[in-house]
XYZ file of C-alpha atoms in Angstrom:
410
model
C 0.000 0.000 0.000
C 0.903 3.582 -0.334
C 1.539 4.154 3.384
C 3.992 1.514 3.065
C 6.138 2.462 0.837
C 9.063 4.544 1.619
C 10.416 7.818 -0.333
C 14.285 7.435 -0.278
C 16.971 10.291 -1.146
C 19.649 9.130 -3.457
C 21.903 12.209 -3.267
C 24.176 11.653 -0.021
C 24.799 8.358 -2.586
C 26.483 10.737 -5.655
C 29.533 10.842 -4.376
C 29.952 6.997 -4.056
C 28.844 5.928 -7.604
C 28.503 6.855 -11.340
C 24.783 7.886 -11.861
C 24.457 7.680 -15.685
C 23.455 3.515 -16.187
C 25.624 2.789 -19.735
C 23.830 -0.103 -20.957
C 26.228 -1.774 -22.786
C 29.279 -1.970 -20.162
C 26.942 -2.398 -17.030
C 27.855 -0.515 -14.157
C 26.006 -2.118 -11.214
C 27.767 -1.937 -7.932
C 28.595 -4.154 -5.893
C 28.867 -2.551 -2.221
C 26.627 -2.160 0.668
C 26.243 1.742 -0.022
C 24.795 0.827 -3.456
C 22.233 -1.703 -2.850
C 19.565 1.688 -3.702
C 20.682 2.047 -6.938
C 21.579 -1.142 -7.535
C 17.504 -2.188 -7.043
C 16.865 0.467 -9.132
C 18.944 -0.736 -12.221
C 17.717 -4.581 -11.509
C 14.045 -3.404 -11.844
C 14.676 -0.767 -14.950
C 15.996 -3.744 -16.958
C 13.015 -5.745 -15.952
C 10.144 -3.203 -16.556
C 11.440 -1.865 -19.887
C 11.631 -5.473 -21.052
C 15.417 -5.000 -21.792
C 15.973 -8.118 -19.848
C 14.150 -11.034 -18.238
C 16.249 -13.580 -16.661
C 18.441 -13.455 -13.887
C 21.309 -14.729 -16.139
C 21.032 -11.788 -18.232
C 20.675 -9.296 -15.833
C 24.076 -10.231 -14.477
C 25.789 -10.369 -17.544
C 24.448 -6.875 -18.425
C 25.209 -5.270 -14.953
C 28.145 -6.789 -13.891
C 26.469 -7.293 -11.120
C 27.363 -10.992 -9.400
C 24.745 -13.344 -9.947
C 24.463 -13.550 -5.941
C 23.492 -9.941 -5.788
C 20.979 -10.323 -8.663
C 18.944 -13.768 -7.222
C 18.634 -11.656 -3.779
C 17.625 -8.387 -5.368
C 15.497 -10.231 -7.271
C 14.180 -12.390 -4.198
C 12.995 -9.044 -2.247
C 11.085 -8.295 -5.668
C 9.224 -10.992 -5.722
C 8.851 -11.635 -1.914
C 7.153 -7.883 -1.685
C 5.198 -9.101 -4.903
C 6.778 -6.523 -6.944
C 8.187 -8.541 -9.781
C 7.130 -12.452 -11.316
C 8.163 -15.431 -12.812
C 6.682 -16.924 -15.143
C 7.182 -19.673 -17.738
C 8.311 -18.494 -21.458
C 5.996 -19.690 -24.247
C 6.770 -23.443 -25.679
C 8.704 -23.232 -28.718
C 9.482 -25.788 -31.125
C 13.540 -26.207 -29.315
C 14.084 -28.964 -27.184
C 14.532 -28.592 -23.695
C 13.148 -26.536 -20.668
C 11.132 -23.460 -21.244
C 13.175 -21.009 -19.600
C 11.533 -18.701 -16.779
C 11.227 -14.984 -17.249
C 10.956 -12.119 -15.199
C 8.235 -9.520 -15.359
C 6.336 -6.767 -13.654
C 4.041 -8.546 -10.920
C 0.245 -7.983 -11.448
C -0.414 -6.767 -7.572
C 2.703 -4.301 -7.647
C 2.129 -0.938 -6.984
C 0.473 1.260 -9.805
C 0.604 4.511 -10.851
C -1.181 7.945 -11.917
C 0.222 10.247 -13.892
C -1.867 13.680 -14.913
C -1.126 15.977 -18.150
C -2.034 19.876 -18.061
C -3.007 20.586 -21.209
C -3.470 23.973 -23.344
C -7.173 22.553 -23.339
C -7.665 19.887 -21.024
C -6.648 18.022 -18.687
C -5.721 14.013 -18.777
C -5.212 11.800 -16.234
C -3.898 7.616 -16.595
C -3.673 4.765 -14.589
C -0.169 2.105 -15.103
C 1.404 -0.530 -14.292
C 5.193 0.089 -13.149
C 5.909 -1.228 -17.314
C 3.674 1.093 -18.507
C 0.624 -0.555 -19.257
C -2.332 1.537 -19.119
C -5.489 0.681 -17.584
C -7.820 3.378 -17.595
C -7.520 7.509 -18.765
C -9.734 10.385 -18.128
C -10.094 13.621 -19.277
C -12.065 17.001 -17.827
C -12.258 19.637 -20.786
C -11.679 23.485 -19.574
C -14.800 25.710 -19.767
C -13.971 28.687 -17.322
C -10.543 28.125 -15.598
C -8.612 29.738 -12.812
C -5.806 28.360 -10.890
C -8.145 27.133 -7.911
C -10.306 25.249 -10.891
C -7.162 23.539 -12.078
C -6.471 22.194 -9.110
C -9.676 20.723 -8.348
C -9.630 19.205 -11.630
C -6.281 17.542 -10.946
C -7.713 16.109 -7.748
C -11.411 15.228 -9.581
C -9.161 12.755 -11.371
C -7.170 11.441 -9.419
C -9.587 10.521 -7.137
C -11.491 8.611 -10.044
C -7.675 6.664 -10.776
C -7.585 5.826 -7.105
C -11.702 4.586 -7.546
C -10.155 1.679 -9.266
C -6.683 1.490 -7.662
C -6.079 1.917 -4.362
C -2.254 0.740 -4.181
C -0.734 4.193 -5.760
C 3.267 4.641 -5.277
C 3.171 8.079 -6.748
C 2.064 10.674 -9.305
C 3.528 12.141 -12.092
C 2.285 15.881 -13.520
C 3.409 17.073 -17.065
C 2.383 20.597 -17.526
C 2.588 22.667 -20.709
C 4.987 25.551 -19.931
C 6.861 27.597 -19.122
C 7.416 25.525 -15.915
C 9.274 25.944 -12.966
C 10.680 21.779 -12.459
C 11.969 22.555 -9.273
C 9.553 23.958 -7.357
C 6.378 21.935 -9.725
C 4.793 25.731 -10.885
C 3.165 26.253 -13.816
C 4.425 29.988 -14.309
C 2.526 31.807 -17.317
C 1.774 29.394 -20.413
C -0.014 31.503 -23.662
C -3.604 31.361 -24.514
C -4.362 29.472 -20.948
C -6.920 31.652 -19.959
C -4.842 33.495 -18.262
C -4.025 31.354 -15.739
C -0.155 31.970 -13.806
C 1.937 30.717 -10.823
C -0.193 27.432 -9.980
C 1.581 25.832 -7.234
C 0.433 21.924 -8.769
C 2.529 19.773 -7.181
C 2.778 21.109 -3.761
C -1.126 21.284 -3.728
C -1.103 17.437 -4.845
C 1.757 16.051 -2.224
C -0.491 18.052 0.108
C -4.113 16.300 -0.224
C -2.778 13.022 -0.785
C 0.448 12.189 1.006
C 2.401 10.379 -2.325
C 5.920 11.133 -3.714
C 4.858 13.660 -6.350
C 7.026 14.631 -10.131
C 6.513 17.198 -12.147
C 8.157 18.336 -15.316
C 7.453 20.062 -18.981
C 4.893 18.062 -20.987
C 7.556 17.160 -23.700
C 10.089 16.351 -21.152
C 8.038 13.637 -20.002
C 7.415 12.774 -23.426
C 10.472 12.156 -24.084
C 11.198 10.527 -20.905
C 8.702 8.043 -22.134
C 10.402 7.502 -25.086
C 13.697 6.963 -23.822
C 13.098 4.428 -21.465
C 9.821 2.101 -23.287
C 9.437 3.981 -26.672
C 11.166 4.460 -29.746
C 14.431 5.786 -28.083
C 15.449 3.563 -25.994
C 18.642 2.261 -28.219
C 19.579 6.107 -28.051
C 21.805 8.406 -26.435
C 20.256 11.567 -27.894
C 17.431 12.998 -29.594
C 15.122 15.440 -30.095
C 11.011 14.857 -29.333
C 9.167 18.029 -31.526
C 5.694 18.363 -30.677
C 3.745 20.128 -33.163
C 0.471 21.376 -31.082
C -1.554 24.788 -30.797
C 2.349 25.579 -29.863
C 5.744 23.747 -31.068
C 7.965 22.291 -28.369
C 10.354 20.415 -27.470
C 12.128 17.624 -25.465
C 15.589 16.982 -25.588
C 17.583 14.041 -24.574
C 21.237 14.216 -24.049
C 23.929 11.476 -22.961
C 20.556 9.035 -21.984
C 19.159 11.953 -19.895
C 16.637 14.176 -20.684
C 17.950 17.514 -20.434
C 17.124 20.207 -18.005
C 18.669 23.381 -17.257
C 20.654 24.418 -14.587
C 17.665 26.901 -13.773
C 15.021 24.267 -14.041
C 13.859 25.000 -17.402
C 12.701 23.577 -20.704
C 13.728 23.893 -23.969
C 11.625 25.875 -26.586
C 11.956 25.049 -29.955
C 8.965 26.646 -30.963
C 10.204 30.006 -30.187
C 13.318 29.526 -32.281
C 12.988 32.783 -34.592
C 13.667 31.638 -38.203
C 12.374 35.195 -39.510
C 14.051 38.140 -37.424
C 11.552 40.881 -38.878
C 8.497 38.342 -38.517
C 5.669 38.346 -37.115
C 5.466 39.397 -33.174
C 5.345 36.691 -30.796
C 3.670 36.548 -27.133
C 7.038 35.692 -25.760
C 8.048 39.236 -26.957
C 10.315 37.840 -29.739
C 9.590 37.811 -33.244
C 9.314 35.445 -36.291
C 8.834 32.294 -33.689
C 8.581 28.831 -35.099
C 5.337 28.183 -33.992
C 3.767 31.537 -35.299
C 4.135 29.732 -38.617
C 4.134 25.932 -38.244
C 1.913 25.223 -35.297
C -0.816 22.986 -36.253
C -3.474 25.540 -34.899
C -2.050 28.257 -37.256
C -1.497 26.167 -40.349
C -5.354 24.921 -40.019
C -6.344 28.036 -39.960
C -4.501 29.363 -43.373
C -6.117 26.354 -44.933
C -9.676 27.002 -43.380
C -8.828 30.234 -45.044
C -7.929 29.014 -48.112
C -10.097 26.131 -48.914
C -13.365 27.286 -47.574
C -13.437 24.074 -45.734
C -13.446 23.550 -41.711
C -11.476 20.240 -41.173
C -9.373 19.159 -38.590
C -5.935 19.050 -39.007
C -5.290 15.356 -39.624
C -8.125 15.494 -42.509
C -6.640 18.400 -44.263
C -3.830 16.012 -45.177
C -6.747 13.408 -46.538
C -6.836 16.134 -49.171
C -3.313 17.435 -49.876
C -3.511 16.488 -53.498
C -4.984 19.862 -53.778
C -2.593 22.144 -55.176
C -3.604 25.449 -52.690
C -3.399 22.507 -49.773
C -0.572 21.212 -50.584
C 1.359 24.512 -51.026
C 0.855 25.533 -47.213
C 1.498 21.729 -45.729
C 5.028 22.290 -47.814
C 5.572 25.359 -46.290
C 4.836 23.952 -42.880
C 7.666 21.633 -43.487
C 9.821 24.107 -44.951
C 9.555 26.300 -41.477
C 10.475 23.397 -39.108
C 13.060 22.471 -41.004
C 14.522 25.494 -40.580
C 14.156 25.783 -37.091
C 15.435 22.059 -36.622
C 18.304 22.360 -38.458
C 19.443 25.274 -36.534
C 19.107 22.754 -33.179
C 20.546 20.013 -35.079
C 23.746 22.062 -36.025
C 23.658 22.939 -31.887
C 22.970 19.479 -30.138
C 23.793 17.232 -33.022
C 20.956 14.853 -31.976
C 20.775 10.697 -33.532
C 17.331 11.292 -33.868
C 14.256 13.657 -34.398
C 10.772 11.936 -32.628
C 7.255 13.659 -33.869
C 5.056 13.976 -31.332
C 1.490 15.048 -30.603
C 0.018 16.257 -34.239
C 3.144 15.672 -35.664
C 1.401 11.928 -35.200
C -1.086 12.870 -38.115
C 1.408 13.947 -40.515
C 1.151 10.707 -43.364
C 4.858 9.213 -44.015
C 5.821 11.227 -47.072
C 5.463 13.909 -45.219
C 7.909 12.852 -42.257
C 10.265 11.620 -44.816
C 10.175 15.131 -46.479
C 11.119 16.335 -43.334
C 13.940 13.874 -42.893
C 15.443 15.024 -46.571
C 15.632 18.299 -45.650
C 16.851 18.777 -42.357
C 19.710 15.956 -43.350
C 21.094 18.173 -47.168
C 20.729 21.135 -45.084
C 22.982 19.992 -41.833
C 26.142 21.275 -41.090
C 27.754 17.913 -40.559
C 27.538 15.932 -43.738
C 29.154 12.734 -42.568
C 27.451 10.078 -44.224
C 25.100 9.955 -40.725
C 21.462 10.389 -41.909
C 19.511 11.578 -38.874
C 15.752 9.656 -39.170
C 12.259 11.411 -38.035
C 10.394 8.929 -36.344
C 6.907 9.231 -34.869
C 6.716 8.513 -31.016
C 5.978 5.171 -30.000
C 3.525 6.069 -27.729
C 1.497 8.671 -30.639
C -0.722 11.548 -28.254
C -0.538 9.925 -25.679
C 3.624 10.212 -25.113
C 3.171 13.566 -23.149
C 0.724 11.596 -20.870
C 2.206 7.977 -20.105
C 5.465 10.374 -19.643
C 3.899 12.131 -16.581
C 3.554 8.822 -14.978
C 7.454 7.876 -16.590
C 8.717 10.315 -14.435
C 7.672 8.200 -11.151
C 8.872 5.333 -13.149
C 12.329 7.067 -13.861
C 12.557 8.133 -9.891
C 12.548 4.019 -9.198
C 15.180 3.205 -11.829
C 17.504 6.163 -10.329
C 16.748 4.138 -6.860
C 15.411 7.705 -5.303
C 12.030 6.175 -5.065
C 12.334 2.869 -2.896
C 9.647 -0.167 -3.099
C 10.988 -0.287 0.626
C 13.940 0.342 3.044
């Protein structure tokens, strides 16, 4: 239950031990003062599928197979993680057993602040989701928001009463550190709502919060479509443009506790004026909310933006949609030529966008890179479509177990 479980603080542990988990060399530790993060790196390789026997576990971690079967042993004995028998194949010999997320382990709730809305989901510790809910803004103040947040959670916790923690993605600007949502554009003028203090306050749980596309790309890191890489860039293409950015396995935040902002990348210095106060922004072009409405303009025709592509075989259609892809290309190559990312993920709208279209996107921002050396860079959708911003609000409890902050017990 949630009163049983135990919030642990990793930091008096950074002196003692390498934080960054490389994959490939294994850096599990053997000592007393790492058993923490040594649970957490056991049960990351288990809940993100990467492995599922105790043989490979040790082989990846370095760890000695000892210290695997016991950390292993206090998953299963608290009914955190299972064995169970691989399917029968056609090879001779015994099936061999496999390690996975138990059914009765904790679950948890992670809740997305949308321009629009707000989302809430229910998952397993592998990220399986059970059950989402959403409340759509009519009037909103701060005080409204927050009621919301706890409206929905208490409907998660109708179901699911065992709750480690909860996750909050927010659209930004954010303040991460102290879980504010500061002043986000076109949100009714909402500022300065104190979220996550209001949340660990009513219900007593270890509480996250970060940027929406943060978490997205949080999800995508460690169960989506970058988990085999060191860096890339998540561009969600909304009523806004953002961005999440993940550097040496570790989605990046500032030193300030601050996103990144792709979308107000200016690609035109005399262009059009901005809310942020600077002009010729990305997403004053290229969000999906302003390129619908040049081709509601246009065509005559009130469409959402994923049918508008349905009829891009319209010349007057397909003229802004190639413009659209001409902006963010510019704006992506100047981050490219920055951060030198493996990989570009699409997410939110960017989900709609039919495969010629990414791959347009992938030809350009690759002939117009500075480094042309032979490494194409791929645009990928997110593995986890809309929803990435959301399951990544409940990653970010997820993420807290892997570092071993968050501790199943003491």
């Amino acid at each position: 239950m949630a009163g049983d479980l135990a919030l642990a603080s990793y930091h008096d542990l950074k002196g003692k031990m390498i934080m960054q988990v490389n994959m490939k060399k294994g850096n599990g530790k053997n000592s007393i003062t790492s058993k923490q993060f040594n649970r957490g790196l056991i049960f990351q390789l288990i809940a993100t599928g990467t492995c599922n026997t105790r043989i490979e576990l040790s082989r990846r971690t370095g760890l000695a197979k000892t210290t695997v079967t016991n950390i292993v042993a206090e998953f299963m004995e608290k009914g955190i993680v299972k064995e169970c028998e691989e399917e029968l194949t056609e090879v001779c010999g015994r099936n061999p057993i496999i390690l996975k997320v138990a059914d009765q382990a904790p679950k948890i709730i992670g809740i997305l602040v949308f321009r629009t809305n707000i989302q809430a989901v229910l998952c397993s510790l592998d990220m399986q989701i059970f059950r989402t809910e959403t409340i759509e803004f009519g009037e909103l103040t701060g005080d409204i928001l927050i009621q919301n947040a706890f409206e929905l959670i208490d409907r998660m916790m109708e179901e699911e009463k065992n709750i480690l923690g909860i996750g909050i993605a927010s659209i930004g600007p954010v303040d991460i550190r102290n879980g504010i949502i500061l002043n986000p554009p076109r949100f009714y003028g909402v500022k300065h709502v104190p979220i996550k203090e209001a949340i660990q306050k009513k219900y007593n749980l270890p509480v996250y919060f970060d940027h929406d596309n943060n978490c997205a790309a949080l999800a995508e890191k460690l169960f989506g479509i970058g988990k085999a890489e060191q860096d890339f860039l998540l561009l969600a293409v909304s009523n806004g443009i953002g961005s999440g950015f993940v550097c040496g396995g570790e989605v990046f935040h500032s030193h300030r506790g601050f996103e990144t902002e792709l979308g107000h990348v200016s690609i035109n210095c005399k262009g059009l004026q901005c809310s942020c106060g600077n002009r010729g922004c990305l997403e004053m072009y290229a969000s999906s909310y302003v390129v619908r409405e040049k081709l509601k303009k246009i065509t005559g025709l009130n469409l959402s933006y994923a049918d508008y592509f349905k009829i891009h075989d319209r010349p007057e259609v397909e003229d802004i949609l190639e413009e659209m892809i001409q902006d963010i290309s510019a704006g992506l190559v100047s981050i490219i030529n920055m951060l030198q990312p493996e990989m570009i993920v699409l997410g939110y709208d960017g989900i709609d966008w039919p495969e010629d279209y990414v791959k347009k996107l992938e030809i350009l921002i690759n002939d117009r890179k500075i480094a042309q050396d032979g490494w194409n860079i791929p645009v990928k959708k997110a593995y986890f479509g809309k929803q990435a911003q959301l399951v990544g609000a409940a990653a970010l409890v997820v993420n807290s177990i892997f570092k071993g902050e968050l501790q199943f017990f003491v």
